[in-house]
Tab-separated table of C-alpha atoms in Angstrom:
chain	number	residue	atom	x	y	z
A	1	MET	CA	39.909	-5.057	-24.010
A	2	ILE	CA	41.811	-7.000	-21.398
A	3	ARG	CA	41.868	-10.136	-23.525
A	4	GLU	CA	43.431	-8.268	-26.441
A	5	ALA	CA	45.995	-6.528	-24.248
A	6	ALA	CA	46.983	-9.847	-22.651
A	7	TYR	CA	47.263	-11.428	-26.108
A	8	TYR	CA	49.654	-8.726	-27.301
A	9	ARG	CA	51.749	-9.068	-24.147
A	10	ALA	CA	52.034	-12.819	-24.817
A	11	LEU	CA	52.826	-12.157	-28.472
A	12	HIS	CA	55.572	-9.724	-27.486
A	13	ARG	CA	57.256	-12.340	-25.294
A	14	GLY	CA	56.923	-15.097	-27.913
A	15	PHE	CA	53.954	-16.972	-26.407
A	16	GLY	CA	56.210	-18.762	-23.929
A	17	GLY	CA	54.040	-20.673	-21.483
A	18	GLY	CA	53.792	-20.095	-17.779
A	19	ALA	CA	53.115	-16.354	-17.697
A	20	GLU	CA	49.454	-16.251	-18.678
A	21	ALA	CA	48.281	-14.975	-15.288
A	22	GLU	CA	51.006	-12.314	-15.288
A	23	ASP	CA	49.979	-11.207	-18.785
A	24	TRP	CA	46.342	-11.000	-17.719
A	25	CYS	CA	47.042	-9.049	-14.523
A	26	ALA	CA	49.379	-6.644	-16.295
A	27	ALA	CA	46.776	-6.107	-19.001
A	28	GLU	CA	44.140	-5.374	-16.333
A	29	ARG	CA	46.430	-2.781	-14.754
A	30	GLU	CA	47.142	-1.155	-18.144
A	31	ILE	CA	43.443	-0.899	-18.957
A	32	ASP	CA	42.628	0.449	-15.477
A	33	VAL	CA	45.241	3.183	-15.918
A	34	MET	CA	44.010	4.055	-19.407
A	35	LEU	CA	40.384	4.244	-18.272
A	36	GLY	CA	41.355	6.271	-15.227
A	37	LYS	CA	43.042	8.849	-17.447
A	38	LEU	CA	39.955	9.060	-19.658
A	39	THR	CA	37.524	9.524	-16.793
A	40	GLY	CA	39.718	11.852	-14.806
């Protein structure tokens, strides 16, 4: 899940280099929030 979310973040910004770690961390946070809402 995180890999796909990070990919779409990179796609949205045009795959410009240098922000891979930011994309990954942001994707982790998004997934954590989504899973937290599902589990209550």
